[in-house]
One Martini backbone bead per residue (centre of mass of N, CA, C, O) as a GRO file, in nm:
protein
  425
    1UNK     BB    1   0.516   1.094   5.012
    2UNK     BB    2   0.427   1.437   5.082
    3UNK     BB    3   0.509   1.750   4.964
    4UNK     BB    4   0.456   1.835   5.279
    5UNK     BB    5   0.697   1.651   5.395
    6UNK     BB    6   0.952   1.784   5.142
    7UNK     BB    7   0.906   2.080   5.130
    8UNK     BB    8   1.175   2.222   5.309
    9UNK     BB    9   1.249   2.471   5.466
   10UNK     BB   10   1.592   2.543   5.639
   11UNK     BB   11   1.631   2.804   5.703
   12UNK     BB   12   1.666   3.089   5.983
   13UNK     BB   13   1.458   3.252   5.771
   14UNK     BB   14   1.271   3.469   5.630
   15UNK     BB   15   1.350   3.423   5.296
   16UNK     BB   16   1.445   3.388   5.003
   17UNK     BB   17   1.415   3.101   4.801
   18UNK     BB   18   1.510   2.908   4.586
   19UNK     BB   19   1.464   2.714   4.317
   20UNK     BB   20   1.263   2.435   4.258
   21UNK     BB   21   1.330   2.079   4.290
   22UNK     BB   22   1.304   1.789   4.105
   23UNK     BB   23   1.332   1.468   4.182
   24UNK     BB   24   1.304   1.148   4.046
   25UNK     BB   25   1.103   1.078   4.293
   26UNK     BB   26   0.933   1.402   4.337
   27UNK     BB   27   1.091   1.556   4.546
   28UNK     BB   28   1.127   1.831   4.709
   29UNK     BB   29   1.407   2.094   4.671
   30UNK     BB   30   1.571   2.407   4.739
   31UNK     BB   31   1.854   2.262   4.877
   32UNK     BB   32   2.150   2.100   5.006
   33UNK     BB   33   2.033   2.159   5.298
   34UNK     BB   34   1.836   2.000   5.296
   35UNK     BB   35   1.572   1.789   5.451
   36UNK     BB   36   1.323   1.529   5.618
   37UNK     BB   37   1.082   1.430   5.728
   38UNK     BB   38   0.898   1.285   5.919
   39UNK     BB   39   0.683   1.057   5.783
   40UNK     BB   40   0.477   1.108   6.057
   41UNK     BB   41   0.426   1.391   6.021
   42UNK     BB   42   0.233   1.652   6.133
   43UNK     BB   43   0.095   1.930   6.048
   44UNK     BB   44   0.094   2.027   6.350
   45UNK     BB   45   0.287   1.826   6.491
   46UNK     BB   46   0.449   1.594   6.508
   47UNK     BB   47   0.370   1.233   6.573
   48UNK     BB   48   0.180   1.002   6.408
   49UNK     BB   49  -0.034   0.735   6.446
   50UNK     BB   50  -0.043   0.478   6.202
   51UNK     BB   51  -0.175   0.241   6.418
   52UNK     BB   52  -0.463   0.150   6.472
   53UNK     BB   53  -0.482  -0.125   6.632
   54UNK     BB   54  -0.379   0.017   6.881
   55UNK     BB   55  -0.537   0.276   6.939
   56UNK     BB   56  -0.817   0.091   6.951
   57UNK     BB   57  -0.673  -0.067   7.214
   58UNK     BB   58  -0.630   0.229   7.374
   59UNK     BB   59  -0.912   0.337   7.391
   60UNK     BB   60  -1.057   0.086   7.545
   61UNK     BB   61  -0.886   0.112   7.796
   62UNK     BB   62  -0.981   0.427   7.859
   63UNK     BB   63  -1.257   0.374   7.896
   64UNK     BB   64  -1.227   0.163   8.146
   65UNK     BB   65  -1.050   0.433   8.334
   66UNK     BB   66  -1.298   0.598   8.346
   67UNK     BB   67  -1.509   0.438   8.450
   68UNK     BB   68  -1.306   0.368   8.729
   69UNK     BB   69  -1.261   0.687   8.841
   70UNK     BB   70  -1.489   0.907   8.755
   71UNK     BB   71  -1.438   1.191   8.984
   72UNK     BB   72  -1.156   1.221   8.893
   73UNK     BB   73  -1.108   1.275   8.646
   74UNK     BB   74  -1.266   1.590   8.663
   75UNK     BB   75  -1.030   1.709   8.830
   76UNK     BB   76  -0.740   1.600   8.776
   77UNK     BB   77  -0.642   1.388   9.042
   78UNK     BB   78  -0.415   1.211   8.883
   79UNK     BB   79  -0.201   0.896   8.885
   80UNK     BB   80  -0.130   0.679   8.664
   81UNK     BB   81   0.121   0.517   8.785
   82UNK     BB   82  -0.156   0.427   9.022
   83UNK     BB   83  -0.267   0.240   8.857
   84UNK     BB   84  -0.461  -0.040   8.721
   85UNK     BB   85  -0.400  -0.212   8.402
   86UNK     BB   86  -0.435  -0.348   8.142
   87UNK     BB   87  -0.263  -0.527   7.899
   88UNK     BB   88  -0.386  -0.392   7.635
   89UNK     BB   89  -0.220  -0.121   7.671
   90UNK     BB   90   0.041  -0.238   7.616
   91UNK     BB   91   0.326  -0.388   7.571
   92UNK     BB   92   0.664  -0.589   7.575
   93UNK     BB   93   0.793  -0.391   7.817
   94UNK     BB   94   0.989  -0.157   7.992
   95UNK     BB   95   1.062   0.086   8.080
   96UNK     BB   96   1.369   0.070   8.095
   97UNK     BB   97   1.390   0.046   7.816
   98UNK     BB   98   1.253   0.304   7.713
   99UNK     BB   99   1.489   0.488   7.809
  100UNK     BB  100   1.665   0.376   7.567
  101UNK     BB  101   1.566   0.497   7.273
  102UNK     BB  102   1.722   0.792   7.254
  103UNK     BB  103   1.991   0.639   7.303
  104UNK     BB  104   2.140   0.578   6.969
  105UNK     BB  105   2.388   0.791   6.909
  106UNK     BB  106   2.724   0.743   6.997
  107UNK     BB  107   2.908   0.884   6.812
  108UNK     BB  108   2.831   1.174   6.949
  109UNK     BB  109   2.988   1.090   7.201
  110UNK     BB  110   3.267   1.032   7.070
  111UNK     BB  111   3.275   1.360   6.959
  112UNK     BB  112   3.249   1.453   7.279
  113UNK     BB  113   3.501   1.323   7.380
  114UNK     BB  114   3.727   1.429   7.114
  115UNK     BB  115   3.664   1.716   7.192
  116UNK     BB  116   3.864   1.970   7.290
  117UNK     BB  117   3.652   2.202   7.291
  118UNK     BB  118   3.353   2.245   7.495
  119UNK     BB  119   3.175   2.366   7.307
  120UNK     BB  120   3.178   2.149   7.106
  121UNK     BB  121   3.072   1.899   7.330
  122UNK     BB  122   2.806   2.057   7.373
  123UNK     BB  123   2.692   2.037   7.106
  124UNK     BB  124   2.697   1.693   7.097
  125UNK     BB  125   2.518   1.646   7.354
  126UNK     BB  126   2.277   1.788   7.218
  127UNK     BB  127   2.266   1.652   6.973
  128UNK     BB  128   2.199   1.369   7.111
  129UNK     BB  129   1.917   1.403   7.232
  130UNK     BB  130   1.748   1.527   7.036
  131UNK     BB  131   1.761   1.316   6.803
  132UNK     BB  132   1.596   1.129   7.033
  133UNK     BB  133   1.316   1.229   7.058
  134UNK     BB  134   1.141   1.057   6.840
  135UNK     BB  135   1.192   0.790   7.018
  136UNK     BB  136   0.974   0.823   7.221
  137UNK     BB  137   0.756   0.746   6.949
  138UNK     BB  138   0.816   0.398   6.858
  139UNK     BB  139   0.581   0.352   7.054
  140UNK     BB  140   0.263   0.342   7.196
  141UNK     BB  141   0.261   0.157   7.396
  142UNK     BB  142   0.288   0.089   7.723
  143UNK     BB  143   0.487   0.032   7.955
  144UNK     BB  144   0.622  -0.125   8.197
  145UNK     BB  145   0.631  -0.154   8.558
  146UNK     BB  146   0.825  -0.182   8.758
  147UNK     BB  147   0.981  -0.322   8.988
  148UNK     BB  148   1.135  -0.358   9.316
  149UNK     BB  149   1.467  -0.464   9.133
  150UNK     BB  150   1.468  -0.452   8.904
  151UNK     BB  151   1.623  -0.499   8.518
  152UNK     BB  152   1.865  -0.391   8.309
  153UNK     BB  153   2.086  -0.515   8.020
  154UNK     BB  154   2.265  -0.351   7.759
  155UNK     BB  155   2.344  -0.315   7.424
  156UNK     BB  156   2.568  -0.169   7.193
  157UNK     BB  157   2.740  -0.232   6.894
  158UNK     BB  158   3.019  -0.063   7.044
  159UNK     BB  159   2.959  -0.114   7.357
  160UNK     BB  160   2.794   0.012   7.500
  161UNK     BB  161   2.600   0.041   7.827
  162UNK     BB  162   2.333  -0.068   8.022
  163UNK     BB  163   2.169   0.033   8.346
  164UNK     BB  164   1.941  -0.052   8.501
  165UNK     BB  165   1.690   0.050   8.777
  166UNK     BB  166   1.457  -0.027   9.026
  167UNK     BB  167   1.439   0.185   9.355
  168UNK     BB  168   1.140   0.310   9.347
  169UNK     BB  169   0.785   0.231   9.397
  170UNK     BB  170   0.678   0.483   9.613
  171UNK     BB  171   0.816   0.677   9.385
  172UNK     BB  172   0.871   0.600   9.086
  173UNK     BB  173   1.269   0.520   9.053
  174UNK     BB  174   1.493   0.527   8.794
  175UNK     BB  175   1.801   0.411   8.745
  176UNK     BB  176   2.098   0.494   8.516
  177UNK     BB  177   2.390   0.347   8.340
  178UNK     BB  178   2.580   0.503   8.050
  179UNK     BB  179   2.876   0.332   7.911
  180UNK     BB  180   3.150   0.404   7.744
  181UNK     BB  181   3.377   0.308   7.554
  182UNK     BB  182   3.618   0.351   7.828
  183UNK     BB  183   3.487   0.557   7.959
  184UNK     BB  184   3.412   0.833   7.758
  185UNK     BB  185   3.103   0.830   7.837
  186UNK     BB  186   2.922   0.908   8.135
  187UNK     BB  187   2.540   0.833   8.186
  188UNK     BB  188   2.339   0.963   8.460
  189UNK     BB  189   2.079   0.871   8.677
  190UNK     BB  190   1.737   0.983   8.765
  191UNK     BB  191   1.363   0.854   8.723
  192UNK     BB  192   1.080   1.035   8.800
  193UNK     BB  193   0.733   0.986   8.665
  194UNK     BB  194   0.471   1.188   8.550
  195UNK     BB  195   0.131   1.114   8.495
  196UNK     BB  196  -0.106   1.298   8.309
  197UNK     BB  197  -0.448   1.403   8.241
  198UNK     BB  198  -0.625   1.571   7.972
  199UNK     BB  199  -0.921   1.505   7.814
  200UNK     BB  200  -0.712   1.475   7.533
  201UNK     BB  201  -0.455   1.405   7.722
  202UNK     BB  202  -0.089   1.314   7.751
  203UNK     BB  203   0.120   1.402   8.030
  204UNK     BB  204   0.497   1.366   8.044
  205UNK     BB  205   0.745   1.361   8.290
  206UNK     BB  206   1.067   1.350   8.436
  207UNK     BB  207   1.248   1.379   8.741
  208UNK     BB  208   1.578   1.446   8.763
  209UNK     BB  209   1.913   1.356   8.811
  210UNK     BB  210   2.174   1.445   8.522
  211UNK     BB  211   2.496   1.307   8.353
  212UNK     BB  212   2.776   1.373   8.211
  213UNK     BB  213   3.089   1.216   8.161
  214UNK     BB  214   3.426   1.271   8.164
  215UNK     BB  215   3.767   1.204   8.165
  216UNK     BB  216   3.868   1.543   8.219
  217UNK     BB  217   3.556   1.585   8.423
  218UNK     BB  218   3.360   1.670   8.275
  219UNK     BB  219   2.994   1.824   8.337
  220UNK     BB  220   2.661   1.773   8.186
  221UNK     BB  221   2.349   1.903   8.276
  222UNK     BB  222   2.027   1.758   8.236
  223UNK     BB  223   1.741   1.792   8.068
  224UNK     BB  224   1.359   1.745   7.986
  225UNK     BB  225   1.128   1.724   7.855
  226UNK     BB  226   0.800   1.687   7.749
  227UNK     BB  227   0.530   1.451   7.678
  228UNK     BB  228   0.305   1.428   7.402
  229UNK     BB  229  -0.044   1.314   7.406
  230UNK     BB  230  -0.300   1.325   7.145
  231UNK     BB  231  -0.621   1.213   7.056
  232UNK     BB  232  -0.714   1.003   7.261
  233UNK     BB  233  -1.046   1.012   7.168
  234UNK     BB  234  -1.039   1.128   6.913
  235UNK     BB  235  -1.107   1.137   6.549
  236UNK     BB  236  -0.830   1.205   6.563
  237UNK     BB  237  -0.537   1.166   6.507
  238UNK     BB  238  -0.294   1.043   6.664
  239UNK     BB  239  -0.063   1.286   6.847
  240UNK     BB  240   0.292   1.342   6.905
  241UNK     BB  241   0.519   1.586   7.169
  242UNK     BB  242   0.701   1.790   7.248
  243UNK     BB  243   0.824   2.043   7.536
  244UNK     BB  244   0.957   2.351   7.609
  245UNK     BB  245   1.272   2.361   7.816
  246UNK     BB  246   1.634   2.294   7.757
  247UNK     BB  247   1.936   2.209   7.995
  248UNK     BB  248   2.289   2.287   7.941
  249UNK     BB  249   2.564   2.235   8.196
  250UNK     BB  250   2.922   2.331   8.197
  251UNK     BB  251   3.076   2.457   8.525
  252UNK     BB  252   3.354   2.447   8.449
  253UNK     BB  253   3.328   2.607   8.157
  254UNK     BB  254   3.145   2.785   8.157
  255UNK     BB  255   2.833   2.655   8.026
  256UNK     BB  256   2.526   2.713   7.823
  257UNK     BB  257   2.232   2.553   7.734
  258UNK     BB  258   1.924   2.707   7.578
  259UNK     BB  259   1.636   2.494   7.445
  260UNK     BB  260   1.354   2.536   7.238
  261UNK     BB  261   1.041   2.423   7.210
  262UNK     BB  262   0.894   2.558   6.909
  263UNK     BB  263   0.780   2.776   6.775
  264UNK     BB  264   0.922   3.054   6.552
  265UNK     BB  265   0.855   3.338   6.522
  266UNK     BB  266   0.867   3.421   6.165
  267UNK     BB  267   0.902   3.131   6.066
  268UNK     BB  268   0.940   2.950   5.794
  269UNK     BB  269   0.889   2.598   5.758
  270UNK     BB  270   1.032   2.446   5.995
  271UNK     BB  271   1.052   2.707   6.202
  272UNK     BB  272   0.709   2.706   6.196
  273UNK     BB  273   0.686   2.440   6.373
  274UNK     BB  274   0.624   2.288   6.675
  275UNK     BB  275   0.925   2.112   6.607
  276UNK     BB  276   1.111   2.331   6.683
  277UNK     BB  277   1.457   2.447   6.707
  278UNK     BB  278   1.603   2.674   6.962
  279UNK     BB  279   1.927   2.793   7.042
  280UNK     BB  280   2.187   2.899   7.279
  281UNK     BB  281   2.535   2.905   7.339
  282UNK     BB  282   2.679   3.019   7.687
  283UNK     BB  283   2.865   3.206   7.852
  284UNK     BB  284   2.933   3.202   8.178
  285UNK     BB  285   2.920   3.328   8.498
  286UNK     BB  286   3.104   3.300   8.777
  287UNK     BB  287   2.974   3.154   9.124
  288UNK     BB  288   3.027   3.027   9.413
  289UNK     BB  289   2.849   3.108   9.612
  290UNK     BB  290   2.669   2.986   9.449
  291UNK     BB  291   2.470   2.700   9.461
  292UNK     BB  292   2.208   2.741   9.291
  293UNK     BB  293   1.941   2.775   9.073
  294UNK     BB  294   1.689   3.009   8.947
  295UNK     BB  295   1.401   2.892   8.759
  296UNK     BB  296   1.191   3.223   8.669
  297UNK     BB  297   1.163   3.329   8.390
  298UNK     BB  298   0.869   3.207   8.338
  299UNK     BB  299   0.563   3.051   8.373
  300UNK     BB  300   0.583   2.835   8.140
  301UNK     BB  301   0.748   2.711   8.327
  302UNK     BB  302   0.809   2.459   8.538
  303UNK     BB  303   0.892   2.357   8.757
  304UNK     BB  304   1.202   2.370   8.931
  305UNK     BB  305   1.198   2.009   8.986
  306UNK     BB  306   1.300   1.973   8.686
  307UNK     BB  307   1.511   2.081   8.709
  308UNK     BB  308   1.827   2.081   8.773
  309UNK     BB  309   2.088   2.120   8.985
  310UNK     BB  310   2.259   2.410   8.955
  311UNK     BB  311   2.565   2.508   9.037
  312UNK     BB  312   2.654   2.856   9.087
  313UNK     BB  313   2.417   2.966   8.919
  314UNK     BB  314   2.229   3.253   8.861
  315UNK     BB  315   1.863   3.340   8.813
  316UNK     BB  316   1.637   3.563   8.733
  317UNK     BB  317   1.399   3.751   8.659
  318UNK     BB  318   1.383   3.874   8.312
  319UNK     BB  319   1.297   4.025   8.035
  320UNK     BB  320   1.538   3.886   7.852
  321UNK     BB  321   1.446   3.591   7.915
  322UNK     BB  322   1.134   3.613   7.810
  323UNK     BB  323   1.240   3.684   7.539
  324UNK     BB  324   1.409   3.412   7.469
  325UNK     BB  325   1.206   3.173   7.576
  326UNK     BB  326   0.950   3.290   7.364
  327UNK     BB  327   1.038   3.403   7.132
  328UNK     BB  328   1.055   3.787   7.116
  329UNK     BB  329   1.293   3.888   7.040
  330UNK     BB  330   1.483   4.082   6.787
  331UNK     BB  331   1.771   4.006   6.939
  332UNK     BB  332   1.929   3.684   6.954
  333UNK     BB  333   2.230   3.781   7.046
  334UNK     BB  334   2.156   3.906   7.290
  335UNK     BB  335   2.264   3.928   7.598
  336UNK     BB  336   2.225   3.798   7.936
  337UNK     BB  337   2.055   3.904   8.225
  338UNK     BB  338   2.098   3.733   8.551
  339UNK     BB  339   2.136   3.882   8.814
  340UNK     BB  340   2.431   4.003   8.725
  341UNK     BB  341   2.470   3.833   8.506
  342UNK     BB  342   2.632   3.669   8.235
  343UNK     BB  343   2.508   3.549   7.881
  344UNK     BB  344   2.689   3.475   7.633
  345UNK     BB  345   2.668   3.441   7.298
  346UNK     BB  346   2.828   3.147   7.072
  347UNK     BB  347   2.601   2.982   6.962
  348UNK     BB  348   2.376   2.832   6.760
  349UNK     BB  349   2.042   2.655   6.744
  350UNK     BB  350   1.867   2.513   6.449
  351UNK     BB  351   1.557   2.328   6.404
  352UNK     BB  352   1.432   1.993   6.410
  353UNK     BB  353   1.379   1.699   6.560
  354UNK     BB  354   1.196   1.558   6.283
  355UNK     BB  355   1.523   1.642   6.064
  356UNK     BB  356   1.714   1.868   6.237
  357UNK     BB  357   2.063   1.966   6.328
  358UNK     BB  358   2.221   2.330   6.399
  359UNK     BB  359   2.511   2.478   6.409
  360UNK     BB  360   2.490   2.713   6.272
  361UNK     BB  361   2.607   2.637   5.963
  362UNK     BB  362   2.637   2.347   6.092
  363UNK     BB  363   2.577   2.035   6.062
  364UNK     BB  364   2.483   1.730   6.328
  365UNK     BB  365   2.175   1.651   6.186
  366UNK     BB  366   2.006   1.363   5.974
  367UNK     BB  367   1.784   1.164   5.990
  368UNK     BB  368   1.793   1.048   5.672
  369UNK     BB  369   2.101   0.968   5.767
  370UNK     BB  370   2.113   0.879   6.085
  371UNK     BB  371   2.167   0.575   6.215
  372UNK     BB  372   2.017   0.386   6.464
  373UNK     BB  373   2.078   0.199   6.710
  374UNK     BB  374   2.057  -0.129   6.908
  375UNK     BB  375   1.917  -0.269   7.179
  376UNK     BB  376   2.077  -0.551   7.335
  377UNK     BB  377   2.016  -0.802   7.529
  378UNK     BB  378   2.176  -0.972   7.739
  379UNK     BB  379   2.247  -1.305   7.746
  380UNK     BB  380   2.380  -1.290   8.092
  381UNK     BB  381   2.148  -1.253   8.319
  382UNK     BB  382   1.954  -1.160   8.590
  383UNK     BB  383   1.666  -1.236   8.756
  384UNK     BB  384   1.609  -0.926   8.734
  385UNK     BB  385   1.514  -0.932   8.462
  386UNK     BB  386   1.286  -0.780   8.228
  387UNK     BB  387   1.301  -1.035   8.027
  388UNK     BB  388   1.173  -1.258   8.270
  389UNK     BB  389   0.899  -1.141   8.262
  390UNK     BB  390   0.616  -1.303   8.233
  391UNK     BB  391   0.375  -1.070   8.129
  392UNK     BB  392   0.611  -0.975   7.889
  393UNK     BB  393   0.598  -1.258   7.716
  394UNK     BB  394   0.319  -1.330   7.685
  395UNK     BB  395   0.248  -1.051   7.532
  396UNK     BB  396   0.417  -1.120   7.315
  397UNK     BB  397   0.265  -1.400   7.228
  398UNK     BB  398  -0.073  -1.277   7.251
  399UNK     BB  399  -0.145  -1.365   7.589
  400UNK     BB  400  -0.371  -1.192   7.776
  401UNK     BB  401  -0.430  -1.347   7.987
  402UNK     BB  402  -0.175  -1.451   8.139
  403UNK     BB  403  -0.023  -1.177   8.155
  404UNK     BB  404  -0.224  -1.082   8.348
  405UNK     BB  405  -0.206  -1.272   8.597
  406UNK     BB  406   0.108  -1.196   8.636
  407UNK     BB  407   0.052  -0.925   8.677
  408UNK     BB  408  -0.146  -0.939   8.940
  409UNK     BB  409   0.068  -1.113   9.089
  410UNK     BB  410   0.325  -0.893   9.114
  411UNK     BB  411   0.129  -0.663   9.244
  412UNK     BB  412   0.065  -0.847   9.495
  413UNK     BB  413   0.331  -0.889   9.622
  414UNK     BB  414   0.424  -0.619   9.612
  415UNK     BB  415   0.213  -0.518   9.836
  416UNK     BB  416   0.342  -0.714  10.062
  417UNK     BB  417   0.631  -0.621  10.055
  418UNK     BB  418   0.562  -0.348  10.170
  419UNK     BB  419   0.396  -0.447  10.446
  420UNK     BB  420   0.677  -0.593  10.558
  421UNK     BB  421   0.863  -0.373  10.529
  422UNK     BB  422   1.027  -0.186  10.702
  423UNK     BB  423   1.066   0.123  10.860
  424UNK     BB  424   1.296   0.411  10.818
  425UNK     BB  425   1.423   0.570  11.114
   0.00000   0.00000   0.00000
């Protein structure tokens, strides 16, 4: 590994730093709060690919895919999850699956479980979360698009259980429901995502409403961010990369907290690169009369209906919303006024997604230290689990013909299956 992804100064400022140390192994270290970057991290930020065989064969169907696009590519109005595709460019595994790489840290959900005071507990799930953005890059190739009324049942080591389905195939929408042992932990919602390309680039997002449940009632609403692979045609390694703001809202105990993903100006080290991240947790003022919350902070939020529908809280336009979620206020811990209502910072969190994450002084993730679970499907499914997938087997197996095949047959049932289902009134 080297000393660019090693030598990583960890403080929440550019201060100056202690005298650099270096361990038996060459490693440099500035002192014992430090961590490592994800080995796979590139200069510039994100996740780099480092399987070319992977890419030359990603690279290969997506020349495919222009080709047969024309002048739609040029327009860029079209959405990728609507084309029918090689299965050389797949993986062998369903979204469904995929959509569970990055919940795999279960302790994180049951330290937000027995924390006493709400506080903790919304720490704990923003650090569950964060945690996980790095493994939605556990691997390159695309997974199969479910059909309607697939499944997938899983555990995790702990008993955690995921309960996955598509419930809807254009436009495709799958829920789920991951339940943690004695249901101290109940993980729920539906995502429906959709797939842009834009030139040398692919940006995926997904709408949908998501809630963490605990036991003494308490719910917290969870937002995702977008996810993005750059360098997919060009002779630079490709590399992948989340961004935006996201959050998380606990409305019983008035708190919320508001998480930027990217660089923070001013800062250097870890704090100064792409995958940097920082947001404060705030009480916020409740106002029962507000139904829905209004979420234009600035133009750079993407629409308002990837937000989660939180009710109850009042946000309009404001300079210091700008100033926050933006990272340009001199003043970090400012109160935001938003619509008349006040937004109380009561706790930082800073860190970057692939490699730590602190609130205020302490850590509370550390990559290279906090090993992830891993999710087996259950022994006794139902006959619609992908895991009995024809095209998803063979293609594990290697052959690539039959693969097709299987996945061609599959999706022209279900287009006779569509329009043979009566529609509606």
């Amino acid at each position: 590994m080297s000393l660019f992804k090693k030598a990583l100064i960890l403080g929440s400022s550019s201060t100056a730093q202690e005298e650099a140390v270096v361990d038996e192994e060459g490693n440099l270290f500035y002192d014992a709060q430090e961590a490592s970057l994800h080995p796979d991290a590139s200069p510039d930020g994100g996740i780099l690919c480092t399987d070319t065989e992977v890419m030359d064969r990603q690279r290969s169907a997506v020349i495919d895919i222009m080709k047969s696009l024309g002048r739609k590519l040029l327009s860029g109005k079209f959405d990728l999850l609507n084309i029918s595709l090689p299965v050389k460019i797949f993986e062998p595994r369903s979204y469904l699956q995929k959509l569970c790489d990055p919940l795999v840290f279960p302790y994180m959900m049951e330290k937000a479980a027995a924390a006493k005071e709400p506080e903790e507990r919304l720490k704990w799930v923003v650090t569950f979360f964060i945690a996980g953005y790095h493994r939605a890059f556990l691997t390159w190739s695309k997974p199969f698009n479910p059909i309607l009324g697939e499944t997938w049942h899983a555990h995790l080591s702990d008993g955690t259980q995921a309960f996955m389905e598509q419930i809807s195939h254009h436009p495709p929408i799958s829920a789920f429901q991951i339940v943690g042992p004695g249901r101290r932990y109940y993980f729920h919602g539906h995502s429906k995502p959709t797939v842009t390309h834009k030139t040398n680039a692919i940006t995926s997002y997904a709408v949908g409403e998501r809630q963490v449940e605990f036991l003494d009632g308490t719910c917290i609403e969870v937002s995702f961010p977008e996810y993005n692979i750059r360098n997919i045609m060009s002779s630079s390694t490709t590399r992948a990369d989340v961004s935006g703001k996201v959050e998380f809202v606990d409305r019983q105990n008035g708190l919320m907290a508001n998480i930027q993903l990217g660089k923070i100006d001013g800062e250097t080290g870890l704090l100064g690169r792409p995958d940097a991240v920082y947001g404060h947790l705030y009480r916020i003022s409740i106002h029962p009369v507000h139904s829905r919350v209004s979420l234009q902070a600035s133009d750079s939020w993407r629409s308002q209906s990837l937000r989660p529908r939180i009710s109850h809280i009042k946000m309009k336009p404001s300079s210091s919303m700008n100033a926050f979620v933006l990272g340009s206020s001199n003043d970090r811990t400012e109160s935001m006024h938003t619509g008349g209502d006040m937004h109380i910072p009561i706790a930082t969190c800073s860190g970057n997604w692939l490699a730590y994450l602190d609130w205020d002084d302490e850590r509370y993730w550390t990559l290279s230290e906090d090993t992830p679970d891993e999710w087996q499907t259950e022994e006794h499914v139902l006959p619609s689990d992908c895991s009995l997938r024809d095209d998803l087997n063979f293609l594990a197996q290697g052959d690539f013909a039959l693969s097709q095949e299987a996945k061609d047959r599959m999706e022209n049932d279900q287009r006779r299956d569509a329009k043979n289902r009566p529609v509606p009134t």
